[in-house]
Amino acid sequence: MSESRQVEEAGDRFELAHYVVGAAQREMAEKAREHVPALRLGAVAGGLGMLSAAASYRLGVLLLEKRLPPEAAAFVAAATFGGGAAVAGIAARRKWRGARAPLPTETARQVVEVIADAAN
């Protein structure tokens, strides 16, 4: 094989590799954007969990102590904030599972098809 043909084939391979890397990056970015709603709900779950352990918990206990004994007030406040955090966490998990994996599966499939066609 001549040197010019080898250089030409190397250039073709470089262009193909450049195209494949770009396509894989675009596909992964698109799939990553699908996970944003799940991440937001996860942040909500974390925020509600923090509220459970922070000053709002104490405020809830103080307000409930006006009507309930201290032990019952603490239990009701913990159950309320903990339940809200659990519901938000479950919603986040469902959103996350509904989204596609952030891997370049379409690009990989196309590259395999191109290689298979070139081999024939």
JSON list of C-alpha atoms in Angstrom, two decimals:
[
{"chain": "A", "resi": 1, "resn": "MET", "atom": "CA", "xyz": [0.00, 0.00, 0.00]},
{"chain": "A", "resi": 2, "resn": "SER", "atom": "CA", "xyz": [1.38, 3.41, -0.89]},
{"chain": "A", "resi": 3, "resn": "GLU", "atom": "CA", "xyz": [2.24, 5.99, 1.71]},
{"chain": "A", "resi": 4, "resn": "SER", "atom": "CA", "xyz": [-0.34, 8.47, 0.38]},
{"chain": "A", "resi": 5, "resn": "ARG", "atom": "CA", "xyz": [-3.09, 5.82, 0.66]},
{"chain": "A", "resi": 6, "resn": "GLN", "atom": "CA", "xyz": [-2.08, 5.12, 4.26]},
{"chain": "A", "resi": 7, "resn": "VAL", "atom": "CA", "xyz": [-2.23, 8.82, 5.09]},
{"chain": "A", "resi": 8, "resn": "GLU", "atom": "CA", "xyz": [-5.64, 9.09, 3.43]},
{"chain": "A", "resi": 9, "resn": "GLU", "atom": "CA", "xyz": [-6.99, 6.11, 5.40]},
{"chain": "A", "resi": 10, "resn": "ALA", "atom": "CA", "xyz": [-5.57, 7.53, 8.64]},
{"chain": "A", "resi": 11, "resn": "GLY", "atom": "CA", "xyz": [-7.37, 10.81, 7.88]},
{"chain": "A", "resi": 12, "resn": "ASP", "atom": "CA", "xyz": [-10.61, 8.93, 7.24]},
{"chain": "A", "resi": 13, "resn": "ARG", "atom": "CA", "xyz": [-10.23, 7.07, 10.53]},
{"chain": "A", "resi": 14, "resn": "PHE", "atom": "CA", "xyz": [-9.55, 10.35, 12.33]},
{"chain": "A", "resi": 15, "resn": "GLU", "atom": "CA", "xyz": [-12.67, 11.92, 10.84]},
{"chain": "A", "resi": 16, "resn": "LEU", "atom": "CA", "xyz": [-14.72, 8.85, 11.80]},
{"chain": "A", "resi": 17, "resn": "ALA", "atom": "CA", "xyz": [-13.32, 8.88, 15.34]},
{"chain": "A", "resi": 18, "resn": "HIS", "atom": "CA", "xyz": [-13.99, 12.62, 15.61]},
{"chain": "A", "resi": 19, "resn": "TYR", "atom": "CA", "xyz": [-17.58, 12.11, 14.43]},
{"chain": "A", "resi": 20, "resn": "VAL", "atom": "CA", "xyz": [-18.15, 9.17, 16.82]},
{"chain": "A", "resi": 21, "resn": "VAL", "atom": "CA", "xyz": [-16.80, 11.08, 19.83]},
{"chain": "A", "resi": 22, "resn": "GLY", "atom": "CA", "xyz": [-18.95, 14.10, 19.01]},
{"chain": "A", "resi": 23, "resn": "ALA", "atom": "CA", "xyz": [-22.06, 11.98, 18.52]},
{"chain": "A", "resi": 24, "resn": "ALA", "atom": "CA", "xyz": [-21.43, 10.15, 21.78]},
{"chain": "A", "resi": 25, "resn": "GLN", "atom": "CA", "xyz": [-21.03, 13.45, 23.64]},
{"chain": "A", "resi": 26, "resn": "ARG", "atom": "CA", "xyz": [-24.25, 14.85, 22.18]},
{"chain": "A", "resi": 27, "resn": "GLU", "atom": "CA", "xyz": [-26.18, 11.68, 23.03]},
{"chain": "A", "resi": 28, "resn": "MET", "atom": "CA", "xyz": [-24.86, 11.58, 26.60]},
{"chain": "A", "resi": 29, "resn": "ALA", "atom": "CA", "xyz": [-25.71, 15.27, 27.13]},
{"chain": "A", "resi": 30, "resn": "GLU", "atom": "CA", "xyz": [-29.26, 14.71, 25.85]},
{"chain": "A", "resi": 31, "resn": "LYS", "atom": "CA", "xyz": [-29.76, 11.75, 28.16]},
{"chain": "A", "resi": 32, "resn": "ALA", "atom": "CA", "xyz": [-28.25, 13.63, 31.12]},
{"chain": "A", "resi": 33, "resn": "ARG", "atom": "CA", "xyz": [-30.80, 16.42, 30.61]},
{"chain": "A", "resi": 34, "resn": "GLU", "atom": "CA", "xyz": [-33.55, 13.81, 31.07]},
{"chain": "A", "resi": 35, "resn": "HIS", "atom": "CA", "xyz": [-32.31, 13.21, 34.62]},
{"chain": "A", "resi": 36, "resn": "VAL", "atom": "CA", "xyz": [-32.62, 16.86, 35.69]},
{"chain": "A", "resi": 37, "resn": "PRO", "atom": "CA", "xyz": [-36.23, 16.51, 36.98]},
{"chain": "A", "resi": 38, "resn": "ALA", "atom": "CA", "xyz": [-35.21, 13.53, 39.12]},
{"chain": "A", "resi": 39, "resn": "LEU", "atom": "CA", "xyz": [-32.26, 15.46, 40.50]},
{"chain": "A", "resi": 40, "resn": "ARG", "atom": "CA", "xyz": [-34.54, 18.37, 41.35]},
{"chain": "A", "resi": 41, "resn": "LEU", "atom": "CA", "xyz": [-36.93, 16.10, 43.20]},
{"chain": "A", "resi": 42, "resn": "GLY", "atom": "CA", "xyz": [-33.96, 14.56, 44.99]},
{"chain": "A", "resi": 43, "resn": "ALA", "atom": "CA", "xyz": [-32.94, 18.03, 46.12]},
{"chain": "A", "resi": 44, "resn": "VAL", "atom": "CA", "xyz": [-36.48, 18.61, 47.38]},
{"chain": "A", "resi": 45, "resn": "ALA", "atom": "CA", "xyz": [-36.30, 15.35, 49.32]},
{"chain": "A", "resi": 46, "resn": "GLY", "atom": "CA", "xyz": [-32.97, 16.42, 50.82]},
{"chain": "A", "resi": 47, "resn": "GLY", "atom": "CA", "xyz": [-34.34, 19.82, 51.74]},
{"chain": "A", "resi": 48, "resn": "LEU", "atom": "CA", "xyz": [-37.36, 18.30, 53.44]},
{"chain": "A", "resi": 49, "resn": "GLY", "atom": "CA", "xyz": [-35.07, 15.92, 55.27]},
{"chain": "A", "resi": 50, "resn": "MET", "atom": "CA", "xyz": [-33.02, 18.86, 56.51]},
{"chain": "A", "resi": 51, "resn": "LEU", "atom": "CA", "xyz": [-36.18, 20.57, 57.69]},
{"chain": "A", "resi": 52, "resn": "SER", "atom": "CA", "xyz": [-36.91, 17.48, 59.71]},
{"chain": "A", "resi": 53, "resn": "ALA", "atom": "CA", "xyz": [-33.66, 17.90, 61.64]},
{"chain": "A", "resi": 54, "resn": "ALA", "atom": "CA", "xyz": [-33.41, 21.69, 61.72]},
{"chain": "A", "resi": 55, "resn": "ALA", "atom": "CA", "xyz": [-35.15, 24.62, 63.34]},
{"chain": "A", "resi": 56, "resn": "SER", "atom": "CA", "xyz": [-38.51, 23.99, 61.70]},
{"chain": "A", "resi": 57, "resn": "TYR", "atom": "CA", "xyz": [-38.68, 20.71, 63.61]},
{"chain": "A", "resi": 58, "resn": "ARG", "atom": "CA", "xyz": [-38.18, 22.55, 66.86]},
{"chain": "A", "resi": 59, "resn": "LEU", "atom": "CA", "xyz": [-40.75, 25.18, 65.88]},
{"chain": "A", "resi": 60, "resn": "GLY", "atom": "CA", "xyz": [-43.27, 22.45, 65.10]},
{"chain": "A", "resi": 61, "resn": "VAL", "atom": "CA", "xyz": [-42.66, 20.82, 68.44]},
{"chain": "A", "resi": 62, "resn": "LEU", "atom": "CA", "xyz": [-43.12, 24.11, 70.27]},
{"chain": "A", "resi": 63, "resn": "LEU", "atom": "CA", "xyz": [-46.37, 24.82, 68.47]},
{"chain": "A", "resi": 64, "resn": "LEU", "atom": "CA", "xyz": [-47.70, 21.32, 69.04]},
{"chain": "A", "resi": 65, "resn": "GLU", "atom": "CA", "xyz": [-46.79, 21.44, 72.72]},
{"chain": "A", "resi": 66, "resn": "LYS", "atom": "CA", "xyz": [-49.56, 24.01, 73.17]},
{"chain": "A", "resi": 67, "resn": "ARG", "atom": "CA", "xyz": [-52.10, 21.22, 72.49]},
{"chain": "A", "resi": 68, "resn": "LEU", "atom": "CA", "xyz": [-50.21, 17.97, 73.14]},
{"chain": "A", "resi": 69, "resn": "PRO", "atom": "CA", "xyz": [-47.77, 16.61, 75.69]},
{"chain": "A", "resi": 70, "resn": "PRO", "atom": "CA", "xyz": [-44.10, 17.15, 74.68]},
{"chain": "A", "resi": 71, "resn": "GLU", "atom": "CA", "xyz": [-43.54, 13.52, 73.65]},
{"chain": "A", "resi": 72, "resn": "ALA", "atom": "CA", "xyz": [-46.60, 13.43, 71.38]},
{"chain": "A", "resi": 73, "resn": "ALA", "atom": "CA", "xyz": [-45.73, 16.83, 69.87]},
{"chain": "A", "resi": 74, "resn": "ALA", "atom": "CA", "xyz": [-42.22, 15.62, 68.99]},
{"chain": "A", "resi": 75, "resn": "PHE", "atom": "CA", "xyz": [-43.61, 12.43, 67.44]},
{"chain": "A", "resi": 76, "resn": "VAL", "atom": "CA", "xyz": [-46.17, 14.26, 65.29]},
{"chain": "A", "resi": 77, "resn": "ALA", "atom": "CA", "xyz": [-43.56, 16.76, 64.03]},
{"chain": "A", "resi": 78, "resn": "ALA", "atom": "CA", "xyz": [-41.06, 14.01, 63.17]},
{"chain": "A", "resi": 79, "resn": "ALA", "atom": "CA", "xyz": [-43.70, 11.92, 61.41]},
{"chain": "A", "resi": 80, "resn": "THR", "atom": "CA", "xyz": [-44.93, 14.88, 59.34]},
{"chain": "A", "resi": 81, "resn": "PHE", "atom": "CA", "xyz": [-41.52, 16.06, 58.10]},
{"chain": "A", "resi": 82, "resn": "GLY", "atom": "CA", "xyz": [-40.20, 12.52, 57.67]},
{"chain": "A", "resi": 83, "resn": "GLY", "atom": "CA", "xyz": [-43.29, 11.51, 55.70]},
{"chain": "A", "resi": 84, "resn": "GLY", "atom": "CA", "xyz": [-42.91, 14.50, 53.37]},
{"chain": "A", "resi": 85, "resn": "ALA", "atom": "CA", "xyz": [-39.24, 13.63, 52.77]},
{"chain": "A", "resi": 86, "resn": "ALA", "atom": "CA", "xyz": [-40.13, 9.99, 52.06]},
{"chain": "A", "resi": 87, "resn": "VAL", "atom": "CA", "xyz": [-42.82, 10.94, 49.53]},
{"chain": "A", "resi": 88, "resn": "ALA", "atom": "CA", "xyz": [-40.47, 13.32, 47.71]},
{"chain": "A", "resi": 89, "resn": "GLY", "atom": "CA", "xyz": [-37.74, 10.66, 47.69]},
{"chain": "A", "resi": 90, "resn": "ILE", "atom": "CA", "xyz": [-40.08, 8.06, 46.21]},
{"chain": "A", "resi": 91, "resn": "ALA", "atom": "CA", "xyz": [-41.16, 10.52, 43.51]},
{"chain": "A", "resi": 92, "resn": "ALA", "atom": "CA", "xyz": [-37.51, 11.27, 42.68]},
{"chain": "A", "resi": 93, "resn": "ARG", "atom": "CA", "xyz": [-36.68, 7.56, 42.41]},
{"chain": "A", "resi": 94, "resn": "ARG", "atom": "CA", "xyz": [-39.59, 6.98, 40.02]},
{"chain": "A", "resi": 95, "resn": "LYS", "atom": "CA", "xyz": [-38.52, 9.89, 37.81]},
{"chain": "A", "resi": 96, "resn": "TRP", "atom": "CA", "xyz": [-34.91, 8.63, 37.78]},
{"chain": "A", "resi": 97, "resn": "ARG", "atom": "CA", "xyz": [-35.96, 5.10, 36.80]},
{"chain": "A", "resi": 98, "resn": "GLY", "atom": "CA", "xyz": [-38.17, 6.42, 34.01]},
{"chain": "A", "resi": 99, "resn": "ALA", "atom": "CA", "xyz": [-35.28, 8.19, 32.26]},
{"chain": "A", "resi": 100, "resn": "ARG", "atom": "CA", "xyz": [-32.86, 6.51, 29.87]},
{"chain": "A", "resi": 101, "resn": "ALA", "atom": "CA", "xyz": [-29.35, 5.63, 31.00]},
{"chain": "A", "resi": 102, "resn": "PRO", "atom": "CA", "xyz": [-26.88, 8.45, 30.15]},
{"chain": "A", "resi": 103, "resn": "LEU", "atom": "CA", "xyz": [-24.74, 6.24, 27.90]},
{"chain": "A", "resi": 104, "resn": "PRO", "atom": "CA", "xyz": [-24.17, 6.68, 24.13]},
{"chain": "A", "resi": 105, "resn": "THR", "atom": "CA", "xyz": [-26.05, 3.51, 23.15]},
{"chain": "A", "resi": 106, "resn": "GLU", "atom": "CA", "xyz": [-27.42, 4.93, 19.89]},
{"chain": "A", "resi": 107, "resn": "THR", "atom": "CA", "xyz": [-23.99, 6.10, 18.78]},
{"chain": "A", "resi": 108, "resn": "ALA", "atom": "CA", "xyz": [-22.47, 2.72, 19.62]},
{"chain": "A", "resi": 109, "resn": "ARG", "atom": "CA", "xyz": [-25.19, 0.97, 17.61]},
{"chain": "A", "resi": 110, "resn": "GLN", "atom": "CA", "xyz": [-24.56, 3.23, 14.60]},
{"chain": "A", "resi": 111, "resn": "VAL", "atom": "CA", "xyz": [-20.80, 2.67, 14.75]},
{"chain": "A", "resi": 112, "resn": "VAL", "atom": "CA", "xyz": [-21.32, -1.11, 14.85]},
{"chain": "A", "resi": 113, "resn": "GLU", "atom": "CA", "xyz": [-23.62, -0.84, 11.81]},
{"chain": "A", "resi": 114, "resn": "VAL", "atom": "CA", "xyz": [-21.05, 1.25, 9.89]},
{"chain": "A", "resi": 115, "resn": "ILE", "atom": "CA", "xyz": [-18.26, -1.18, 10.73]},
{"chain": "A", "resi": 116, "resn": "ALA", "atom": "CA", "xyz": [-20.41, -4.17, 9.74]},
{"chain": "A", "resi": 117, "resn": "ASP", "atom": "CA", "xyz": [-21.31, -2.51, 6.42]},
{"chain": "A", "resi": 118, "resn": "ALA", "atom": "CA", "xyz": [-17.65, -1.69, 5.75]},
{"chain": "A", "resi": 119, "resn": "ALA", "atom": "CA", "xyz": [-16.67, -5.31, 6.43]},
{"chain": "A", "resi": 120, "resn": "ASN", "atom": "CA", "xyz": [-19.15, -6.56, 3.80]}
]
